[in-house]
PDB file of C-alpha atoms in Angstrom:
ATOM      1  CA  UNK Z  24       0.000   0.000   0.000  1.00  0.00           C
ATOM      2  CA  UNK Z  25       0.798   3.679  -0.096  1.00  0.00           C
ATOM      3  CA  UNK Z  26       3.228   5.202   2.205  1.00  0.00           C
ATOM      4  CA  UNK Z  27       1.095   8.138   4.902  1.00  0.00           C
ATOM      5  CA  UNK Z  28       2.437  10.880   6.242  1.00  0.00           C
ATOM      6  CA  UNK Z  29       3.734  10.172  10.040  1.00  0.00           C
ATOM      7  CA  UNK Z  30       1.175  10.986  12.835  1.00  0.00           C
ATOM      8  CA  UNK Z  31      -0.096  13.833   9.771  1.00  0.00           C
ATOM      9  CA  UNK Z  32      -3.488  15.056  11.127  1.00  0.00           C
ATOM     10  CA  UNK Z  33      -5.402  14.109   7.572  1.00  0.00           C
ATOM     11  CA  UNK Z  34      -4.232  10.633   7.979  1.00  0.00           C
ATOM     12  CA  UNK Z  35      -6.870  10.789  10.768  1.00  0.00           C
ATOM     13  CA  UNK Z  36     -10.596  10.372  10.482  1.00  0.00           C
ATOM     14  CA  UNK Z  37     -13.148   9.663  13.026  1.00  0.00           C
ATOM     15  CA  UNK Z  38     -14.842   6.696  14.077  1.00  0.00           C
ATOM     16  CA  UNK Z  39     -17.864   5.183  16.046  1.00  0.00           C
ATOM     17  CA  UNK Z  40     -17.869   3.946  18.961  1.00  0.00           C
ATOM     18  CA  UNK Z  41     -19.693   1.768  21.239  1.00  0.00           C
ATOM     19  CA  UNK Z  42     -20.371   1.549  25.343  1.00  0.00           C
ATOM     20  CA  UNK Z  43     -17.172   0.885  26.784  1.00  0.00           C
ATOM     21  CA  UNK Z  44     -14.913   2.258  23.893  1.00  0.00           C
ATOM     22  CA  UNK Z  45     -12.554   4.824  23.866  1.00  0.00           C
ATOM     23  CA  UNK Z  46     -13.550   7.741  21.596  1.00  0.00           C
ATOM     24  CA  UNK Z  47     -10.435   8.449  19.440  1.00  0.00           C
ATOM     25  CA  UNK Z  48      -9.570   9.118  15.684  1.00  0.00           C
ATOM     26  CA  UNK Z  49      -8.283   6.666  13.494  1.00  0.00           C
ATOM     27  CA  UNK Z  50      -4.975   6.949  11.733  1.00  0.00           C
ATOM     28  CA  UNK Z  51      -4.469   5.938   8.017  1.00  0.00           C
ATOM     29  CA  UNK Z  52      -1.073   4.240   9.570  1.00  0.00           C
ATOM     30  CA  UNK Z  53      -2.059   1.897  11.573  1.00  0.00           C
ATOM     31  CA  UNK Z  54      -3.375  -0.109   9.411  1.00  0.00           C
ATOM     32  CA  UNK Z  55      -0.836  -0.010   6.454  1.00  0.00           C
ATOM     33  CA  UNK Z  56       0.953  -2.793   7.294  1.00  0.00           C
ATOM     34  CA  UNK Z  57       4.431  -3.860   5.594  1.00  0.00           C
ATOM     35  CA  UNK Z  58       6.160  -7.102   4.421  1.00  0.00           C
ATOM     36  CA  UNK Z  59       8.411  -8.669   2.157  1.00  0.00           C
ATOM     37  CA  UNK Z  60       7.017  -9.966  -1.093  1.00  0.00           C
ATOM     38  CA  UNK Z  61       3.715  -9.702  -2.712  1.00  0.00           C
ATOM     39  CA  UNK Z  62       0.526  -9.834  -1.531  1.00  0.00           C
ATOM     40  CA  UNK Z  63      -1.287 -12.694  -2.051  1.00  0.00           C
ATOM     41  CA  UNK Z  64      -5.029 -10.822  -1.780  1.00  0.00           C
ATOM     42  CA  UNK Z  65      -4.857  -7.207  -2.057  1.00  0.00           C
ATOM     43  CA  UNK Z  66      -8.003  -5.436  -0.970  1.00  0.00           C
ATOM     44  CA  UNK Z  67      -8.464  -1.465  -1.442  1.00  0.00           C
ATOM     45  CA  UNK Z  68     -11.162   0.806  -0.479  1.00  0.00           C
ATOM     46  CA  UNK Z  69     -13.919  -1.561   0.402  1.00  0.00           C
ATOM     47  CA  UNK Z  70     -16.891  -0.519   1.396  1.00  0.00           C
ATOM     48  CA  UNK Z  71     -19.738  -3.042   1.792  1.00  0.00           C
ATOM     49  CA  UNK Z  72     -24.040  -1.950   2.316  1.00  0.00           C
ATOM     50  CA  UNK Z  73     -26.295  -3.874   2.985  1.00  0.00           C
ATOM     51  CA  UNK Z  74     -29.322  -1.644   2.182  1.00  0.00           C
ATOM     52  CA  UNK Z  75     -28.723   0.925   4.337  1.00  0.00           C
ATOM     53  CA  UNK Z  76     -26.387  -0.512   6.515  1.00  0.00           C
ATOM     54  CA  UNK Z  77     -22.801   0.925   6.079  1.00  0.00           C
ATOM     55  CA  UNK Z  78     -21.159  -2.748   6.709  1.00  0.00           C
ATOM     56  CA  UNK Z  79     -17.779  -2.038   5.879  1.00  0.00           C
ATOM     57  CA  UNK Z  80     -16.264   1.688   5.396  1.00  0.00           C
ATOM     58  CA  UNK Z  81     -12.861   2.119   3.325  1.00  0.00           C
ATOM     59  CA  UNK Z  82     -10.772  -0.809   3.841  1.00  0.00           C
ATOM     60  CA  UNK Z  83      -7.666  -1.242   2.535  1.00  0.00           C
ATOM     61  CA  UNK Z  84      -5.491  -4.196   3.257  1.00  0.00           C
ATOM     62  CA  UNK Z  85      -3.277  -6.456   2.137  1.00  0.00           C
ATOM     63  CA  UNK Z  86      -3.132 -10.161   2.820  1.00  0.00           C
ATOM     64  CA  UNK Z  87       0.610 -11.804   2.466  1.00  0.00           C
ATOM     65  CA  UNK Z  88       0.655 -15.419   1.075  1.00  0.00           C
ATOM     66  CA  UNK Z  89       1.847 -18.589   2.780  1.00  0.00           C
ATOM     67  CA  UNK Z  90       0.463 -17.395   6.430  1.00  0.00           C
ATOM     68  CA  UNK Z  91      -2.537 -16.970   8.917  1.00  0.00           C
ATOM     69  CA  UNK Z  92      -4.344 -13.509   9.238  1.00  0.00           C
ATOM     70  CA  UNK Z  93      -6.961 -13.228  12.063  1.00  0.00           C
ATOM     71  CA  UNK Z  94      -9.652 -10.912  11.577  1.00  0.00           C
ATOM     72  CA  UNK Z  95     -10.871  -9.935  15.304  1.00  0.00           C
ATOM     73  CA  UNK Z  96     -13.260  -7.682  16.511  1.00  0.00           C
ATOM     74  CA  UNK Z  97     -16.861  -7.964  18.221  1.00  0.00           C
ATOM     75  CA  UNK Z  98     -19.891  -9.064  16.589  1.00  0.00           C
ATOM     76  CA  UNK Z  99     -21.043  -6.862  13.836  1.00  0.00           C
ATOM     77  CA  UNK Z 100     -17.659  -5.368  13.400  1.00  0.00           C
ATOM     78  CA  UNK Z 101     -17.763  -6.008   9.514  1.00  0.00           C
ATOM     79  CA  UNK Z 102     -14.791  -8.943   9.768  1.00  0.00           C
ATOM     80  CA  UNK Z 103     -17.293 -11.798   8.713  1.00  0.00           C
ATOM     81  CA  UNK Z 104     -18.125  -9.357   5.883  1.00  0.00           C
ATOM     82  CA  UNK Z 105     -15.034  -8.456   4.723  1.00  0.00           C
ATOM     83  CA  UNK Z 106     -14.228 -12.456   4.652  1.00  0.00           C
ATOM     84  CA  UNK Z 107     -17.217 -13.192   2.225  1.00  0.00           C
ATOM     85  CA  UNK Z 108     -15.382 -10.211  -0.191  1.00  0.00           C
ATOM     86  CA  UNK Z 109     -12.740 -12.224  -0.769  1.00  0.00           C
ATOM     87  CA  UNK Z 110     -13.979 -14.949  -2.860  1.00  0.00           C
ATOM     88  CA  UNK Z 111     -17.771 -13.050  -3.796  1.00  0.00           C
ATOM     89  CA  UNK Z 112     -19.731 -14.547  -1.288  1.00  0.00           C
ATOM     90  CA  UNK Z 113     -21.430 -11.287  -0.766  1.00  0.00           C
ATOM     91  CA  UNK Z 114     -22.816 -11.848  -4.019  1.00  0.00           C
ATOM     92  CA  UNK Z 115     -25.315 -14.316  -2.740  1.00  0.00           C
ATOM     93  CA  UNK Z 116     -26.902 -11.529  -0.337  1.00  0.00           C
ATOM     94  CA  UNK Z 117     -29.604  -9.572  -2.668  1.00  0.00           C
ATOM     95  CA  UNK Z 118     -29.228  -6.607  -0.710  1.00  0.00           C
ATOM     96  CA  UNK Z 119     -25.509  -6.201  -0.218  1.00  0.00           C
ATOM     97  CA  UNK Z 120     -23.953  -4.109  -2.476  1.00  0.00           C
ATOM     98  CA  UNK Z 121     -19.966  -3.321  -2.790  1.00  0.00           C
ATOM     99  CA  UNK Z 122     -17.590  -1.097  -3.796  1.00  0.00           C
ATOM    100  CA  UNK Z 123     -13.881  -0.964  -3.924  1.00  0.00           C
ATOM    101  CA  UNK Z 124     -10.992  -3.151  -5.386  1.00  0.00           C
ATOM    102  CA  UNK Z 125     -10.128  -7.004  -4.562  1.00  0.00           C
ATOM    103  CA  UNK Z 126      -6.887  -8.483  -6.469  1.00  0.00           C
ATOM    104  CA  UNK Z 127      -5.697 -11.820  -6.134  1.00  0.00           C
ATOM    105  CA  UNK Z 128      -2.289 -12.377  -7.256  1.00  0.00           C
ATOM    106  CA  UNK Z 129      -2.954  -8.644  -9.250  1.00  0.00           C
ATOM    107  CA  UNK Z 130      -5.877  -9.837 -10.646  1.00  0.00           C
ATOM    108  CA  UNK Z 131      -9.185  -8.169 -10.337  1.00  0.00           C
ATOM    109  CA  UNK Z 132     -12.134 -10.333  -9.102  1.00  0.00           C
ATOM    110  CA  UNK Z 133     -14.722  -8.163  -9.286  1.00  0.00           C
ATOM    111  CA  UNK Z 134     -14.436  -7.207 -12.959  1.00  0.00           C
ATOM    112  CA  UNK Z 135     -17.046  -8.141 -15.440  1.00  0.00           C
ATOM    113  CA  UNK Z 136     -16.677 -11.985 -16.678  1.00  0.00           C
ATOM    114  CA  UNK Z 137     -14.683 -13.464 -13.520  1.00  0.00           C
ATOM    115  CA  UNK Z 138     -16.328 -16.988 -13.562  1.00  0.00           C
ATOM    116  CA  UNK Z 139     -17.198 -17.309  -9.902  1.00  0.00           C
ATOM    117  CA  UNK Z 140     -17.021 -21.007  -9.277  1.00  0.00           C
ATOM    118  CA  UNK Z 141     -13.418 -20.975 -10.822  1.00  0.00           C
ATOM    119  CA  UNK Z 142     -12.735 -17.910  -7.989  1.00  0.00           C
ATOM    120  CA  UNK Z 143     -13.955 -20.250  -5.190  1.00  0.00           C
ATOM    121  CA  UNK Z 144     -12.442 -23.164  -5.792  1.00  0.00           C
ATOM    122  CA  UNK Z 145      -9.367 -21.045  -5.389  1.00  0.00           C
ATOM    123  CA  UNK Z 146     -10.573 -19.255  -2.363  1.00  0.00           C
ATOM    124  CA  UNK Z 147     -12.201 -21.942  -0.705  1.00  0.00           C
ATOM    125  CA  UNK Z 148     -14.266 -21.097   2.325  1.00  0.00           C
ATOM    126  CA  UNK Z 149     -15.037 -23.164   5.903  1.00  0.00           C
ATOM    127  CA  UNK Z 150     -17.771 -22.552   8.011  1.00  0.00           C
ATOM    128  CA  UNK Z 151     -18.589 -21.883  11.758  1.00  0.00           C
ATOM    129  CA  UNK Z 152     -20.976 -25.137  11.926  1.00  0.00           C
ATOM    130  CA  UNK Z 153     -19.656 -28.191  10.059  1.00  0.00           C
ATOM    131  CA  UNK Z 154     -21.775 -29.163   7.071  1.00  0.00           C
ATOM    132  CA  UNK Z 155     -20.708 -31.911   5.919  1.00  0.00           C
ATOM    133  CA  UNK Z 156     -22.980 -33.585   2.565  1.00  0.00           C
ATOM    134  CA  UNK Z 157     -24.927 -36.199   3.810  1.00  0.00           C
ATOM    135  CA  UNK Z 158     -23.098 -38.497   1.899  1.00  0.00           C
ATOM    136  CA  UNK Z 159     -20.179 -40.962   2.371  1.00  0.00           C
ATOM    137  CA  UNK Z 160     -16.913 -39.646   3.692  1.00  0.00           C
ATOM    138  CA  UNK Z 161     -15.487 -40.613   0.420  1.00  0.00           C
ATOM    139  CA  UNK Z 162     -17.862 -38.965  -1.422  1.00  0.00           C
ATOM    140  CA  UNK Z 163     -17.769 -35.423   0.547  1.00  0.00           C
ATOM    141  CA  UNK Z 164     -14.150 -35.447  -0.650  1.00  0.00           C
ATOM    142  CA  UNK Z 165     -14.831 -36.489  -4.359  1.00  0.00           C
ATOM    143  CA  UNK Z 166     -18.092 -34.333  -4.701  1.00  0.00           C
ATOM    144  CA  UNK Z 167     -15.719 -30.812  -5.317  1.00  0.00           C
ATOM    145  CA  UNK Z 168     -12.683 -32.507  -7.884  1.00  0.00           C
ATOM    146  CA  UNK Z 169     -15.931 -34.392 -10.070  1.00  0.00           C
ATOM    147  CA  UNK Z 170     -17.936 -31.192 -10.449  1.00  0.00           C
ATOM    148  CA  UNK Z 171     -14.942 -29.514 -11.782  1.00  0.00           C
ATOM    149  CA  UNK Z 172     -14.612 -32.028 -13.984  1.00  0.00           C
ATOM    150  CA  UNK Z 173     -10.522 -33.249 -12.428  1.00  0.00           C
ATOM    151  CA  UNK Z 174     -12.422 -36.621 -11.805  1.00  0.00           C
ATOM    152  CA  UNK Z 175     -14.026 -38.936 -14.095  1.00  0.00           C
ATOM    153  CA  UNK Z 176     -15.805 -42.358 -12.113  1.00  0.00           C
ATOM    154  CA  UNK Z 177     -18.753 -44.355 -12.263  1.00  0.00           C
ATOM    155  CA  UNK Z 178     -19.719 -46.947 -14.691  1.00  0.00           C
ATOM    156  CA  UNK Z 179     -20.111 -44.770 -17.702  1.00  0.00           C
ATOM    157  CA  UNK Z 180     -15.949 -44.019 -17.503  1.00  0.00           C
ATOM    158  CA  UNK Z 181     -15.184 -47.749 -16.684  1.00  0.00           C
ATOM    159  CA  UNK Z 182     -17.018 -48.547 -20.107  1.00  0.00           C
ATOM    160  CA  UNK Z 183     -15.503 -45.719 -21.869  1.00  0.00           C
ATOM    161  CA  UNK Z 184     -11.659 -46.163 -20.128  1.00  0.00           C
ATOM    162  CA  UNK Z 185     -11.728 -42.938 -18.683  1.00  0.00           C
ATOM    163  CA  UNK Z 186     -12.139 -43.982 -15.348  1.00  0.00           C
ATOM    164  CA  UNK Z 187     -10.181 -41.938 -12.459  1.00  0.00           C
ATOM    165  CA  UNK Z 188     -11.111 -44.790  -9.496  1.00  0.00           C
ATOM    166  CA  UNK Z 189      -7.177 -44.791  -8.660  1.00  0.00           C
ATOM    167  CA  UNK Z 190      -6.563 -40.802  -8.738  1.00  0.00           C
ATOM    168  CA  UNK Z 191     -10.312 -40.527  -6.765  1.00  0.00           C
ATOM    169  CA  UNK Z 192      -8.391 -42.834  -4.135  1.00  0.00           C
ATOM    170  CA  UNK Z 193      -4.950 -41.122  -3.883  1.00  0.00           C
ATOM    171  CA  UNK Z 194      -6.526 -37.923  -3.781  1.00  0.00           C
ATOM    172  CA  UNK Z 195      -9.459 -38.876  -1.364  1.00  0.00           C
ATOM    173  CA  UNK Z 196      -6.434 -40.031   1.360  1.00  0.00           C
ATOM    174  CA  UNK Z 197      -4.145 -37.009   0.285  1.00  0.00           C
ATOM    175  CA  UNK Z 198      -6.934 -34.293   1.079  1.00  0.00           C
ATOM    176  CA  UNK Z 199      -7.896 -36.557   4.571  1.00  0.00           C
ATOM    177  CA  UNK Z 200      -4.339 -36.814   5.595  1.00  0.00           C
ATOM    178  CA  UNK Z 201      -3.921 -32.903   5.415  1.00  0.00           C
ATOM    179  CA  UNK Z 202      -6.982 -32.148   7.287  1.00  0.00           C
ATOM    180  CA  UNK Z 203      -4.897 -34.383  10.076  1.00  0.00           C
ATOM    181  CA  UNK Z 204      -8.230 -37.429  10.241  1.00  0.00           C
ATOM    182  CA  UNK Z 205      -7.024 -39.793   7.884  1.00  0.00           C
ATOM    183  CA  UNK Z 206      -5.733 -42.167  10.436  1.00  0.00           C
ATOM    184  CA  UNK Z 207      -9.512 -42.200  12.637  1.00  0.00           C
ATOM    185  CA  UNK Z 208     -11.518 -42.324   9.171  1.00  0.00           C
ATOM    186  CA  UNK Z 209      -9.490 -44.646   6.794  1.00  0.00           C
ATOM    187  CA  UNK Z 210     -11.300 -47.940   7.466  1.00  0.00           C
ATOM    188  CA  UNK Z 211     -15.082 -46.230   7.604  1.00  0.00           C
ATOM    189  CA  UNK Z 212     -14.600 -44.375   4.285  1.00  0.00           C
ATOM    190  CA  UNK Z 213     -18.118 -45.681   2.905  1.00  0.00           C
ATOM    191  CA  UNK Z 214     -20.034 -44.294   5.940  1.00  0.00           C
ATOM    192  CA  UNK Z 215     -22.240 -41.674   5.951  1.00  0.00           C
ATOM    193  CA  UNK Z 216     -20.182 -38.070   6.816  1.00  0.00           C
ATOM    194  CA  UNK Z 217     -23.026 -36.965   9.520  1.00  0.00           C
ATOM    195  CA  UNK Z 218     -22.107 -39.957  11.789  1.00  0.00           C
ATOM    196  CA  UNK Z 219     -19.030 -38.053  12.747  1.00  0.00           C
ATOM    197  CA  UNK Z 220     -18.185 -35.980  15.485  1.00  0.00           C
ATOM    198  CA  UNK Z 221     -18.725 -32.525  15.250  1.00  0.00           C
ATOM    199  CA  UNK Z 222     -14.728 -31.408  15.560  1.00  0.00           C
ATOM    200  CA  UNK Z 223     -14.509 -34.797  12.704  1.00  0.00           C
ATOM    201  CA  UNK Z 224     -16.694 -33.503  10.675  1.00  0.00           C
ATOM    202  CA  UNK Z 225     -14.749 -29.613  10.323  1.00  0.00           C
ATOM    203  CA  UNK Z 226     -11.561 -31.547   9.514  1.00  0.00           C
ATOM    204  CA  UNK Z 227     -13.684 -33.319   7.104  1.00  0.00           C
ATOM    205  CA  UNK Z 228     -14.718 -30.065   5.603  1.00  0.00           C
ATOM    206  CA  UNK Z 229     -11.188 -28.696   5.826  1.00  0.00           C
ATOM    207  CA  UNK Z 230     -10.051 -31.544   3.839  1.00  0.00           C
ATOM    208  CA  UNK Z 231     -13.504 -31.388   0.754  1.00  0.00           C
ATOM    209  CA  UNK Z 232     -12.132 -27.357   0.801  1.00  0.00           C
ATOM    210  CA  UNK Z 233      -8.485 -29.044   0.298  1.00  0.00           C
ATOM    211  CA  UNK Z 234      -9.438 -31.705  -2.508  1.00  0.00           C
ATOM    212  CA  UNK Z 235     -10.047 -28.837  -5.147  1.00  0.00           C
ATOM    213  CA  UNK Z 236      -6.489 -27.554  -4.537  1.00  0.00           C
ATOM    214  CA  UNK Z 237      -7.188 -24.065  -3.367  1.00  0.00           C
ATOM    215  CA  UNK Z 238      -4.929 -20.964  -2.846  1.00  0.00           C
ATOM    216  CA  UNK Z 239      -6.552 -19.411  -0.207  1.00  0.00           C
ATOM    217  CA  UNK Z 240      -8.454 -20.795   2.294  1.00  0.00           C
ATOM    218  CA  UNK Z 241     -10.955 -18.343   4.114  1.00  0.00           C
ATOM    219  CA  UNK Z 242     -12.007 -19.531   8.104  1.00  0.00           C
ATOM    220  CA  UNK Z 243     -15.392 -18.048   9.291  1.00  0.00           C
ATOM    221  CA  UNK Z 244     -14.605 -19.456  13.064  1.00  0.00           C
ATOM    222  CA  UNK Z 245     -13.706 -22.595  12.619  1.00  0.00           C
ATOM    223  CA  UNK Z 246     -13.883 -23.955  16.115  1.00  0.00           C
ATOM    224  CA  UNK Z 247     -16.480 -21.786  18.250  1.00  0.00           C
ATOM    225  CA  UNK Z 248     -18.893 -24.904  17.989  1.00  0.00           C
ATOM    226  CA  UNK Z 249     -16.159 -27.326  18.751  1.00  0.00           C
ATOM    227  CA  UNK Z 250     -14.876 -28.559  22.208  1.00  0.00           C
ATOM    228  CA  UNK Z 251     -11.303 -27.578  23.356  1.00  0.00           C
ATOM    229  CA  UNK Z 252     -10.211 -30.717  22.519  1.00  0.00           C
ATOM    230  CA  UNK Z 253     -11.337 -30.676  18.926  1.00  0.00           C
ATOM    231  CA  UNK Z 254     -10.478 -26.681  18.972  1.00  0.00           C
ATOM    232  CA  UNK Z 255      -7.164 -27.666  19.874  1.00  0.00           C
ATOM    233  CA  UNK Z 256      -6.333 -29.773  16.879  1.00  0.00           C
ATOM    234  CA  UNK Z 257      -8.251 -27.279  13.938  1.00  0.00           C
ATOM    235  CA  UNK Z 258      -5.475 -24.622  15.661  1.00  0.00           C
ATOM    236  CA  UNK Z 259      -2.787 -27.167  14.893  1.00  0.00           C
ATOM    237  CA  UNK Z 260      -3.601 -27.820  11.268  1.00  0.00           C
ATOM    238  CA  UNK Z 261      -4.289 -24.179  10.491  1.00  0.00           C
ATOM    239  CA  UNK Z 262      -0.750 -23.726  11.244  1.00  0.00           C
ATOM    240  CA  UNK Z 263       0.253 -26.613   9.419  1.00  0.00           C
ATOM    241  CA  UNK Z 264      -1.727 -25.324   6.575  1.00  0.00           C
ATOM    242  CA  UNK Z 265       0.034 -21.949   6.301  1.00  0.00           C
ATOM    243  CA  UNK Z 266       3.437 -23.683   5.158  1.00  0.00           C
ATOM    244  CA  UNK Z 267       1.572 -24.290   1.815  1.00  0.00           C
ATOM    245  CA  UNK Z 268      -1.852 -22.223   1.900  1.00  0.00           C
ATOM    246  CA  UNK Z 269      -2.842 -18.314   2.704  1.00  0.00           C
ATOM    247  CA  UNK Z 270      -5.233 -19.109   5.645  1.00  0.00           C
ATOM    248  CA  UNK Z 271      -7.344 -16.122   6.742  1.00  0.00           C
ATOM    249  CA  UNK Z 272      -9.277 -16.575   9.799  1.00  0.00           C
ATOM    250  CA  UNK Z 273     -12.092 -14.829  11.436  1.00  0.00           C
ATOM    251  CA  UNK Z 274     -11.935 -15.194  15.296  1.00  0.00           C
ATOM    252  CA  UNK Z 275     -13.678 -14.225  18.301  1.00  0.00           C
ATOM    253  CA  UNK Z 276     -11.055 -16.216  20.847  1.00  0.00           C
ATOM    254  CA  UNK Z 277      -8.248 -13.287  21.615  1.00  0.00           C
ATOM    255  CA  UNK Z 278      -6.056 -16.087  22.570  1.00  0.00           C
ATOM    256  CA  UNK Z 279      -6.823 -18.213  19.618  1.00  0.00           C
ATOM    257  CA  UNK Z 280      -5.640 -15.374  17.154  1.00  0.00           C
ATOM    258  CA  UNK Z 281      -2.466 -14.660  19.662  1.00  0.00           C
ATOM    259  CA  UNK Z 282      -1.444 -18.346  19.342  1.00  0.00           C
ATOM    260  CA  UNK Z 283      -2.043 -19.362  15.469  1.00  0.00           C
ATOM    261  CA  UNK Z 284      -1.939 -16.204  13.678  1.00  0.00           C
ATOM    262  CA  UNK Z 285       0.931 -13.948  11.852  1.00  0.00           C
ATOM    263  CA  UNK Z 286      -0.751 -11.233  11.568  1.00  0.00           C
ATOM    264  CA  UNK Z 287      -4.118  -9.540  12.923  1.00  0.00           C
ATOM    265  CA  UNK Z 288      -6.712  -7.016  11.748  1.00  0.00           C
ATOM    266  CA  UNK Z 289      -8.931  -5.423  14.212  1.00  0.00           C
ATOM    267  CA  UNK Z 290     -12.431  -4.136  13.363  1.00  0.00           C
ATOM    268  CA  UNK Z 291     -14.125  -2.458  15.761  1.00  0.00           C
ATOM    269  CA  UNK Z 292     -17.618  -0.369  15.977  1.00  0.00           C
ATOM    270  CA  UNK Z 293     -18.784   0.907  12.353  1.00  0.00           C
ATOM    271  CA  UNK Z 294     -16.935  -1.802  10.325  1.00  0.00           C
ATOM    272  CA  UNK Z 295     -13.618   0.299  10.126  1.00  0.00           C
ATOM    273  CA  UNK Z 296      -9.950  -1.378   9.986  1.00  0.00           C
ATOM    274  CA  UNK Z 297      -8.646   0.302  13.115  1.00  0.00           C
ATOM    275  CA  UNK Z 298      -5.482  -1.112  13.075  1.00  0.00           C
ATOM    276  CA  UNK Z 299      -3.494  -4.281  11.353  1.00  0.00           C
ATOM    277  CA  UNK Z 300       0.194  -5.481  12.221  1.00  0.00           C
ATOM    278  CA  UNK Z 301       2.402  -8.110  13.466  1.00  0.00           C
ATOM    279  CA  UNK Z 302       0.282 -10.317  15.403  1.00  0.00           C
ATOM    280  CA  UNK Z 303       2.654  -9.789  18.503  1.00  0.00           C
ATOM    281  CA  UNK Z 304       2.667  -6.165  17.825  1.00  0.00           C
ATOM    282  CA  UNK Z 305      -1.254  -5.852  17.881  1.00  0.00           C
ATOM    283  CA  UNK Z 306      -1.313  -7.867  21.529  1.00  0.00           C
ATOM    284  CA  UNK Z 307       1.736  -6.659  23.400  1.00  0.00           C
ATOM    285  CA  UNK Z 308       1.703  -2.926  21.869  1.00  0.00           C
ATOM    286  CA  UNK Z 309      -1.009  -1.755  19.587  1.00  0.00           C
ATOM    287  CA  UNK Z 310      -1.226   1.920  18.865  1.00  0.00           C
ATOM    288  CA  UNK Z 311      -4.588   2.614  19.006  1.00  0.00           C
ATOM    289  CA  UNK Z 312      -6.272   2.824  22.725  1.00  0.00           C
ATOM    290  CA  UNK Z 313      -9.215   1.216  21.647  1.00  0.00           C
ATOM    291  CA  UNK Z 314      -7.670  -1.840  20.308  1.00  0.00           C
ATOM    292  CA  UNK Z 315      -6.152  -2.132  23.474  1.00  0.00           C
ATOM    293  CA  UNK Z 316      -9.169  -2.091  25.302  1.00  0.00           C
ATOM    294  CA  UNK Z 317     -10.675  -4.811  23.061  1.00  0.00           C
ATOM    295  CA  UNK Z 318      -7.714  -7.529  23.089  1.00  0.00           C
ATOM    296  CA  UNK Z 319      -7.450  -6.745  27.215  1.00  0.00           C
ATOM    297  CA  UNK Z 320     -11.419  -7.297  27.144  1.00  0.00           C
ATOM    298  CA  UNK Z 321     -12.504  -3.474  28.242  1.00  0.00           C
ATOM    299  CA  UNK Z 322     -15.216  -3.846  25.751  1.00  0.00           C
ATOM    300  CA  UNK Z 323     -16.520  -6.404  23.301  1.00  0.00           C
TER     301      UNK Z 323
END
């Protein structure tokens, strides 16, 4: 992004705030964040309505590849918003309408023509609740590679010799061994998905977002409906993940972003990027008051 103008006074603009929040005015530099290569999602001037509602105001913010990003904030701070911009979820919501500029790898995808399912199957996305298709667990993986036409099975490709049964395999136990369930799933592949515990059945969603080889995979809290146990091992493969993926992850757990995250983007009241940095930076010395507040849980 652009360089500001140090601590310049029309690098400032107000915000909103809400009980318990420190009134203050946002600076332009807090949120310009720096690092070394290019950026992986580049995201300038968003701003998201959904009829009236100002969502998202201005945001500007790039996302660096090969890492996790946590988006924090309270609820109905815009993060969860800003999320669904980055691979055109929005565009399901009749009433949301957005402006602004999102690049992946330089490209533009909200110009005319972008063919959206190609755009998600290279942003994949995971949900808060696990929904899982209630089909076998080694169909859930297969279901994403066959619609995109990487797969060919069934008895129409065994008559015609196009049949993919061995890829369907290797890929089916590649995708399950990244999502870190391989080894509790690989005699039961034939059963039904549903019959698996709830913290099973994310990894088993992790690893369907996996089997359509992705760039980016987008986390809309991953774990708040899982036990610690299960929570504990969706933190350990997100970190695994960011050694070969861009992970961005939207968070409510303060210590959850502090433990698996690079880097961290607050939004706060009025779905404004106060400030984004070094994810030690934002939780041992943020420059904004109010961020401090939130992460110390003054507010939120």
């Amino acid at each position: 992004m652009s360089e500001t103008e140090p601590q310049a006074e029309s690098t400032a603009r107000s915000s909103e705030t809400t009980t318990g929040e420190t009134d203050e005015r946002i600076r332009e530099e807090w949120s310009d964040y720096s690092f070394e290569g290019e950026a992986k999602l580049a995201v300038e001037d968003l701003d998201v309505h959904y009829g009236d509602d100002h969502a998202l105001k201005g945001v500007s913010m790039d996302i660096p590849e090969e890492s996790v990003t946590a988006l924090i904030g309270p609820s109905g701070c815009g993060k969860s918003t800003y999320l669904r911009c980055l691979n055109r979820m929005n565009d399901r919501i009749k009433a949301a309408s957005i402006d602004g500029s999102v690049q992946l790898d330089g490209e533009e995808i909200y110009q005319d023509g972008v063919d959206l399912v190609e755009l998600r199957k290279e942003v994949g996305m995971v949900f808060q609740a696990p929904n899982p298709f209630p089909k076998s667990i080694r169909d859930n993986i297969t279901y994403g590679p066959r619609k995109h036409g990487d797969l060919d099975t069934g008895l129409l490709a065994r008559l015609t010799g196009r049949d993919d049964s061995d890829d369907a395999d290797a890929l089916v136990q590649r995708a399950l061994e990244q999502a870190a369930i391989w080894d509790e799933v690989e005699d039961r592949l034939d059963d039904n998905a549903m019959g698996l515990s709830g913290g099973q059945q994310q990894r088993l969603c992790i690893a369907r977002c996996l089997a359509v080889d992705p760039d980016v995979i987008l986390m809309d809290e991953p774990a708040s409906a899982l036990d610690p146990v299960a929570t504990s091992k969706i933190e350990d493969l997100i970190e695994e993940l960011a050694e070969d993926y861009t992970v961005v992850v939207v968070t409510h757990n303060m210590q959850q972003a502090a433990r698996i995250s690079d880097q961290t983007a607050v939004f706060l009241t009025g779905g404004e990027l106060v400030e984004y940095d070094d994810t030690e930076k934002i939780f041992e010395n943020p420059e904004s008051q109010r961020v401090e507040d939130y992460v110390t849980g003054k507010f939120g």
